[in-house]
Coordinates of C-alpha atoms and ligand atoms in Angstrom, one line a residue:
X1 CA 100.6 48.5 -85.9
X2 CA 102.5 46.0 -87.7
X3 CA 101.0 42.8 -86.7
X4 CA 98.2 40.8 -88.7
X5 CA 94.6 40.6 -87.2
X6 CA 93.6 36.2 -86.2
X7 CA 89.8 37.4 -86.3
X8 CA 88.0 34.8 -84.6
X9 CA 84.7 36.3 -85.3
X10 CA 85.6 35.0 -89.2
X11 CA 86.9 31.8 -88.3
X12 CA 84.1 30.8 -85.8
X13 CA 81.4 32.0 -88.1
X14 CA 83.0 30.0 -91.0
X15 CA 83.2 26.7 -88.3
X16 CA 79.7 26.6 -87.3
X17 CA 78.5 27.6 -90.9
X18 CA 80.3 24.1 -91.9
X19 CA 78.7 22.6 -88.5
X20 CA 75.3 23.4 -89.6
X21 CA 75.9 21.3 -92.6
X22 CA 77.1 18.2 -90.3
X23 CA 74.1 18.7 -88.1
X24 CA 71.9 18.6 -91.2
X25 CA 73.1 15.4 -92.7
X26 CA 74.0 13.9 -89.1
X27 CA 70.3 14.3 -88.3
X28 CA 69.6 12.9 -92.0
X29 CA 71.0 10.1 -91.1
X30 CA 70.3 9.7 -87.4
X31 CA 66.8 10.4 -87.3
X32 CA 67.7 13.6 -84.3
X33 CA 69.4 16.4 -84.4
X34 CA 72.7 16.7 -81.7
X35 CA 72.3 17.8 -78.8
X36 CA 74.1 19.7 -76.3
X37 CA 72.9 20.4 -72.2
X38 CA 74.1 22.8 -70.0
X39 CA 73.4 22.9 -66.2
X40 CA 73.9 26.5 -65.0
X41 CA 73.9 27.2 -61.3
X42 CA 73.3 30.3 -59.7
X43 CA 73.0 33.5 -61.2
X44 CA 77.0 34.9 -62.1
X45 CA 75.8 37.5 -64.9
X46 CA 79.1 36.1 -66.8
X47 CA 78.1 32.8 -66.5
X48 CA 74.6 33.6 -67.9
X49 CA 76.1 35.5 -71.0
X50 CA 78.3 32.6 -71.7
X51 CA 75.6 30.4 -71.2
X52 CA 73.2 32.2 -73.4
X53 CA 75.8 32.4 -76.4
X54 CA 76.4 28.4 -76.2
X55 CA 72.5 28.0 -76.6
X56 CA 72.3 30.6 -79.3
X57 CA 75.1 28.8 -81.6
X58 CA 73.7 25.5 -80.7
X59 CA 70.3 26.7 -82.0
X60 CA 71.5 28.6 -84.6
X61 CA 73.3 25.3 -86.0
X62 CA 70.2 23.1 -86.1
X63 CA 71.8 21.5 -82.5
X64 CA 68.8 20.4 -79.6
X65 CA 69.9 22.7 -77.2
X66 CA 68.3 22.7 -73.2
X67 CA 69.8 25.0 -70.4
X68 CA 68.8 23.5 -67.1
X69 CA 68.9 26.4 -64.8
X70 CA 69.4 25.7 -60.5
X71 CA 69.3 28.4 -57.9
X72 CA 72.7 29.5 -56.1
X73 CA 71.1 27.6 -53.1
X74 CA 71.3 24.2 -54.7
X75 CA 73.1 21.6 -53.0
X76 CA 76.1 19.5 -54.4
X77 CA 73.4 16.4 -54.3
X78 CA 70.9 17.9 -56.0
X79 CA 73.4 19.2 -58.8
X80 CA 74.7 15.3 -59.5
X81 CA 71.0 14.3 -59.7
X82 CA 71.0 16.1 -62.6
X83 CA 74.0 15.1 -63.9
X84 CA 72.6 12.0 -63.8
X85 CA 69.4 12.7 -65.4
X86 CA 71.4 14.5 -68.5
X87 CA 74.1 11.7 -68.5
X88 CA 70.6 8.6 -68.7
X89 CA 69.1 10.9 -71.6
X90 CA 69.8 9.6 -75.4
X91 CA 69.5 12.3 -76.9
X92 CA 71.8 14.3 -75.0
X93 CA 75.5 14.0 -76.9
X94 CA 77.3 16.4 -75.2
X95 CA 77.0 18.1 -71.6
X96 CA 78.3 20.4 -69.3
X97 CA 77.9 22.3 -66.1
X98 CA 78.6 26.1 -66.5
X99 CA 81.9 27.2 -63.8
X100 CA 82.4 29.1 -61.3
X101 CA 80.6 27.0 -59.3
X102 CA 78.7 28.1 -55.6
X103 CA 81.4 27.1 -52.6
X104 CA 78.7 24.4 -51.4
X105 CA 79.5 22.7 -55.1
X106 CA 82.9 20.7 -55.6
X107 CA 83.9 21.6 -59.0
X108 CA 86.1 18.6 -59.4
X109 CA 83.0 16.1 -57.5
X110 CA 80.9 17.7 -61.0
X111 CA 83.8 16.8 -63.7
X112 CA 83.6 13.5 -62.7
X113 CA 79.7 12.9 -62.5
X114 CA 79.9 13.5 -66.2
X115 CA 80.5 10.3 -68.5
X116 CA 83.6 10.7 -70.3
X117 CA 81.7 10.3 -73.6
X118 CA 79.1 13.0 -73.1
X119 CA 81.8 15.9 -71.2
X120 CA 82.4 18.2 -74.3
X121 CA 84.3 20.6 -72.2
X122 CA 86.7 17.9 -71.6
X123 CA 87.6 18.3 -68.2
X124 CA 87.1 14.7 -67.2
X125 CA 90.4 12.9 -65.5
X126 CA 89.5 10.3 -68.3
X127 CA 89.9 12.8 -71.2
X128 CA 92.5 14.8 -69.4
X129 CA 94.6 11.6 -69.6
X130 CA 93.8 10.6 -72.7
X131 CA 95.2 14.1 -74.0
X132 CA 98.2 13.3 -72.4
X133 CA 98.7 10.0 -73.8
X134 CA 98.2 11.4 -77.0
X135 CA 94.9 9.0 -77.2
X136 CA 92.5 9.9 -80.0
X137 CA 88.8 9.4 -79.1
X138 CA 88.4 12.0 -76.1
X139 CA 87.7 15.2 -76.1
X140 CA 89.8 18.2 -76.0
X141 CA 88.9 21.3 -74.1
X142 CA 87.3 23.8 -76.4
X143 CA 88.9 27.0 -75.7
X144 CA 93.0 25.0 -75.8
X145 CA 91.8 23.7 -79.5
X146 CA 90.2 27.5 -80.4
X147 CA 94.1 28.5 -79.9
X148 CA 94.8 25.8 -82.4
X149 CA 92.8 26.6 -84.4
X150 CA 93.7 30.4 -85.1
X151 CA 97.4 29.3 -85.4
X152 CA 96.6 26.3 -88.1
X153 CA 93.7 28.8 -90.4
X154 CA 97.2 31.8 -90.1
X155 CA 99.5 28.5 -90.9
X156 CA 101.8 30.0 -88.5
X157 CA 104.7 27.2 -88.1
X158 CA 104.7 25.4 -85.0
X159 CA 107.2 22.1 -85.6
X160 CA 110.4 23.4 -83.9
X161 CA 109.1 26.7 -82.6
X162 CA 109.5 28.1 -79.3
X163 CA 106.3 28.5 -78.1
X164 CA 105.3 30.0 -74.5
X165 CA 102.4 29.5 -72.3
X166 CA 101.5 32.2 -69.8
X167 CA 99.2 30.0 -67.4
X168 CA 98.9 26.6 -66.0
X169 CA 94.9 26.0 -65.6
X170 CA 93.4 22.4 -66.2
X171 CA 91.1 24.1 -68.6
X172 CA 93.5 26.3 -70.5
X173 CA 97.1 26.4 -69.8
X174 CA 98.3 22.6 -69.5
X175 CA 96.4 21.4 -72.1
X176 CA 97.6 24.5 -74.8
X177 CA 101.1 23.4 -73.9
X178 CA 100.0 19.9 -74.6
X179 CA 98.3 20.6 -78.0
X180 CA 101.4 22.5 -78.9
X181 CA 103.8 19.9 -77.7
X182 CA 101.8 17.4 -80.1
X183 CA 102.7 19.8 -82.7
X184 CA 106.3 19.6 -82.0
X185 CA 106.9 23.2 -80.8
X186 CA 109.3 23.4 -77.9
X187 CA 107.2 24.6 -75.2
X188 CA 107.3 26.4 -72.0
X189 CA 104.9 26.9 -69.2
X190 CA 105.5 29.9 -67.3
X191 CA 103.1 31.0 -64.4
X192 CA 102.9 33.2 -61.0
X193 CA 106.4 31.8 -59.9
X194 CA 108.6 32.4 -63.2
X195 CA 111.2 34.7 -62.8
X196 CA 111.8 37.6 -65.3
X197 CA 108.1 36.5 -67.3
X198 CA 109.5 39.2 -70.1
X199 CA 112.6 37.5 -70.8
X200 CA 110.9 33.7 -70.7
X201 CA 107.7 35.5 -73.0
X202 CA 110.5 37.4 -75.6
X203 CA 112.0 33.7 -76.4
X204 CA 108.5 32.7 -77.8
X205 CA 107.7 32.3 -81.7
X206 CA 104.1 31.3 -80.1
X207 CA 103.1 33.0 -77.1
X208 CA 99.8 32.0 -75.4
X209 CA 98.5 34.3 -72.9
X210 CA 95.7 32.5 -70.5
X211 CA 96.6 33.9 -67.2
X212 CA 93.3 36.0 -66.1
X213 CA 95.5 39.8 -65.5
X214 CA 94.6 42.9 -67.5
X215 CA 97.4 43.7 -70.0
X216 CA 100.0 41.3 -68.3
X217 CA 102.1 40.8 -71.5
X218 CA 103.8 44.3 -72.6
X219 CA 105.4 45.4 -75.7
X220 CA 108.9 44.9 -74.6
X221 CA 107.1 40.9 -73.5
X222 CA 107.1 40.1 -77.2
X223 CA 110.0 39.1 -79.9
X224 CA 109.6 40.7 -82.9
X225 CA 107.1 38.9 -85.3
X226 CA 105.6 36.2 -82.9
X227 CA 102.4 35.1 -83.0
X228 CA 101.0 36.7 -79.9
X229 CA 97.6 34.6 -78.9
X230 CA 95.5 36.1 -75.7
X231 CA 93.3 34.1 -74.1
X232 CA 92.3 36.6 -71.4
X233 CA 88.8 38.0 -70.8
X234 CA 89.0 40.8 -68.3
X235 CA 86.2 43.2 -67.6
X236 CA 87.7 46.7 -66.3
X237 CA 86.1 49.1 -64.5
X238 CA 89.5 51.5 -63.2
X239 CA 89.3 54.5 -65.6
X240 CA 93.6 54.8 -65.4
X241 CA 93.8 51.2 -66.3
X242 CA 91.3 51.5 -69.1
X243 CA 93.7 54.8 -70.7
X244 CA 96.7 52.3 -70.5
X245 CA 95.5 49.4 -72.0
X246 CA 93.4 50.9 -74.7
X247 CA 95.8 53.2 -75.5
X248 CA 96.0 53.7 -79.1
X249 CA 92.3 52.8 -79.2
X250 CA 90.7 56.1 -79.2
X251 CA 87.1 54.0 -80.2
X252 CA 87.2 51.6 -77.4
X253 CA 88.0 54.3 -75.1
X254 CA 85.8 56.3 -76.1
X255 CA 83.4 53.6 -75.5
X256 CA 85.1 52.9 -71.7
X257 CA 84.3 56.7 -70.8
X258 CA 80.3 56.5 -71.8
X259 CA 80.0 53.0 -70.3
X260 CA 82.5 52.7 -67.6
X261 CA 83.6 49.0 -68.5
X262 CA 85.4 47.6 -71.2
X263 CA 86.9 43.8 -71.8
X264 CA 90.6 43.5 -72.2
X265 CA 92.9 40.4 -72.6
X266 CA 96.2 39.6 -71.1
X267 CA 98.0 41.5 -73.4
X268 CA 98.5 44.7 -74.1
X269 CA 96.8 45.0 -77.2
X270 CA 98.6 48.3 -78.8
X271 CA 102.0 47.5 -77.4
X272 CA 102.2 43.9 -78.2
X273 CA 100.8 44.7 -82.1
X274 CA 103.3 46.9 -82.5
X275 CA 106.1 43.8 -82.5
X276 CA 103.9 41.1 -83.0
X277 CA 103.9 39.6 -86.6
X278 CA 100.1 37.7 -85.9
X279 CA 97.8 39.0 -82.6
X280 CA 94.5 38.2 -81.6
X281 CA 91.9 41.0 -80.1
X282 CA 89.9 40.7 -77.5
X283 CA 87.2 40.8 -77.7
X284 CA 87.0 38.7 -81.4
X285 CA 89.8 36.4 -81.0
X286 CA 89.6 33.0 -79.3
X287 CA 86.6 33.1 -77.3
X288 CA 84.2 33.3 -80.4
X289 CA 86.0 30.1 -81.4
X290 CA 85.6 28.5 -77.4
X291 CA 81.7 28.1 -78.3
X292 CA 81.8 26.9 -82.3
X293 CA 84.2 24.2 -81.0
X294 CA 82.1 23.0 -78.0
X295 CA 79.7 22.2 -80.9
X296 CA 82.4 20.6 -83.0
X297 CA 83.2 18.9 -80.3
X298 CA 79.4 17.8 -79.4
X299 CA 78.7 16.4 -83.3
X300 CA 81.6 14.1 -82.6
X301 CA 79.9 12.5 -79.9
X302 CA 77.0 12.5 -81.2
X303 CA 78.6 10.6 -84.2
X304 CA 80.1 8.5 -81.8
X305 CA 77.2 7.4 -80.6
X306 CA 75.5 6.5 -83.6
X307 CA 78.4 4.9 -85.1
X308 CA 78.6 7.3 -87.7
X309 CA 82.0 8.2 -89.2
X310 CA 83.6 10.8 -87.9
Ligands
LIG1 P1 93.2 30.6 -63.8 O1 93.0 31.7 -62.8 O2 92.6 29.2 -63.5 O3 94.7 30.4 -64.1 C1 95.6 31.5 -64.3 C2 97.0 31.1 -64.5 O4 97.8 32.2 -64.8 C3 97.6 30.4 -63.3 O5 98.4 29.3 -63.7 C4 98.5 31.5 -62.7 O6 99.7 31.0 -62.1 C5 98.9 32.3 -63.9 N1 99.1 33.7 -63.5 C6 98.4 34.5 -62.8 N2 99.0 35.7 -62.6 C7 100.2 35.6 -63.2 C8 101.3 36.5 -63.4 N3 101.2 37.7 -62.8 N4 102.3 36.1 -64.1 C9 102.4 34.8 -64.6 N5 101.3 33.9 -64.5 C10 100.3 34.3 -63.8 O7 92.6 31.1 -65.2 P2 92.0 30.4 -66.5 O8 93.1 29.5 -67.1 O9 90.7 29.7 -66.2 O10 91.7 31.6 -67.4 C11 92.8 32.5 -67.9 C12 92.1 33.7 -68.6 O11 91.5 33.1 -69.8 C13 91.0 34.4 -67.8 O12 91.1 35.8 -68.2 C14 89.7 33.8 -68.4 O13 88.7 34.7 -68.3 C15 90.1 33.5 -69.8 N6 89.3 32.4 -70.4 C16 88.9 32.7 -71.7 C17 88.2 31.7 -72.3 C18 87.7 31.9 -73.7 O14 86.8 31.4 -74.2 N7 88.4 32.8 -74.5 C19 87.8 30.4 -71.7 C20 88.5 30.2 -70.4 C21 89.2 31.2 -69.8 P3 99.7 30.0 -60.8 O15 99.3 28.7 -61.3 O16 101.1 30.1 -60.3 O17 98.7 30.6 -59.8

């Protein structure tokens, strides 16, 4: 393996260290901590990790920290009622409702309940657009600015770079390619309809994988020395696909074998090091960072609302 290790354990843990500073003197000087809420509907075993991990980091950063928790059953209504109640409550700084959502619930009828001002995911049309206008004073979605992040703590040059998005969500494709765009790279978005995805992901100096398929992005996908940056969290249960994709990891495969599951990324981990000059792992890389930043992001409303400087 030639490529360097982005640990996103390291970086996180050194971000929500510094965060626990902030929230010290922020509730110093505000008289109350920050505080994040999190609605959580339904009972996705995913969802309740993720969930569980937010309210951990929150905690552990001196953060106020509630997890409202409604049954599969609830109703669209009944969700935007509490909405509502989070969104009237001053001590709540930042909020957000855990997705997937139950079929009855209209994810994009939940974004907007949220005020602009309190929706820390940023996945309000409000702070969408002001991302696209290049606004300051919205928020960014955490997991886009965890991808920053990595690249800026490896100072891995972006002005000029060819840089390559695999994946054009709301929550993570468009608004990587965004961020990067900011940053001068010269950016591509490729996604389910790009022809020849090895030929588009071998031009990239930066190449962002957020497209949700185990080991997607092979070897021969990456030009020699890139900065390879996986997004993907995939839990595999096929015992073939586990020996191809953890090939040359005879720990985590051991591990597969006794357990039967094992989380991958979109990129083939062993192939892609191999050529890469910077990777991230999964798991360890950006979704570590996806949590200290939704608490980054919550202290800067809370700030906001106070009228302390940022
Ligand atoms: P979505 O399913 O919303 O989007 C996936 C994107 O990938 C789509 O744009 C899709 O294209 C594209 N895509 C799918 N298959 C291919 C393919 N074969 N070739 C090229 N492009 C393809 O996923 P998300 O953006 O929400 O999440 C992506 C991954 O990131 C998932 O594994 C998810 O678990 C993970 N994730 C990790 C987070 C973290 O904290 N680290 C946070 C959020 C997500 P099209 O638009 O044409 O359908």
């Amino acid at each position: 393996m030639s490529a360097k290790i982005l640990d996103g354990n390291a970086l996180a843990k050194a971000i929500r260290a510094g965060l626990a500073r902030d929230a010290a003197a922020f509730q110093a000087a505000a008289g109350r901590p920050p505080g994040l809420s999190v609605i959580l509907v339904g009972e996705d075993p995913a969802s309740a990790v993720y969930v569980g991990h937010k309210e951990k980091a929150a905690r552990e950063a001196g953060f106020a920290s509630a997890v409202v928790r409604l049954p599969a059953t609830a109703s669209e209504a009944e969700v935007l009622d509490r909405i509502a109640a989070m969104a009237a409550d001053r001590a709540v700084d930042g909020m957000l409702v855990q997705l997937p959502l139950p079929k009855q619930v209209d994810p994009l009828a939940v974004q907007r309940a949220i005020p602009p001002a309190k929706d820390v995911d940023g996945f309000h049309p409000v702070n969408a657009g002001m991302l696209l206008l290049g606004q300051k004073g919205g928020f960014v979605p955490c997991t886009p600015l965890g991808v920053m992040a990595l690249l800026d703590e490896a100072e891995i040059p972006l002005k000029g770079a060819e840089a390559v998005v695999v994946g054009r969500s709301t929550i993570v494709g468009k608004p990587v390619a965004q961020l990067l765009l900011d940053r001068h790279a010269t950016v591509t978005i490729a996604h389910s309809r790009t022809r020849d995805l090895a030929a588009v992901c071998r031009r990239a100096d930066v190449l962002v994988a957020a497209a949700g398929v185990p080991g997607l992005v092979r070897g021969a996908f990456v030009k020699p020395g890139a900065a390879v940056i996986d997004v993907g969290i995939n839990r595999i249960t096929d015992a073939a696909q586990a020996e191809d994709l953890l090939a040359g990891q005879p720990e985590r495969l051991e591990k597969f074998r006794k357990n039967g599951h094992a989380l991958v990324g979109d990129v083939h981990f062993g192939e892609a090091a191999a050529a890469a000059g910077w990777i991230t792992p999964v798991p360890g890389g950006v979704g570590p960072l996806t949590v200290a930043l939704l608490l980054r992001n919550t202290l800067e409303g809370a700030r906001r609302t106070e009228g302390l400087p940022a």
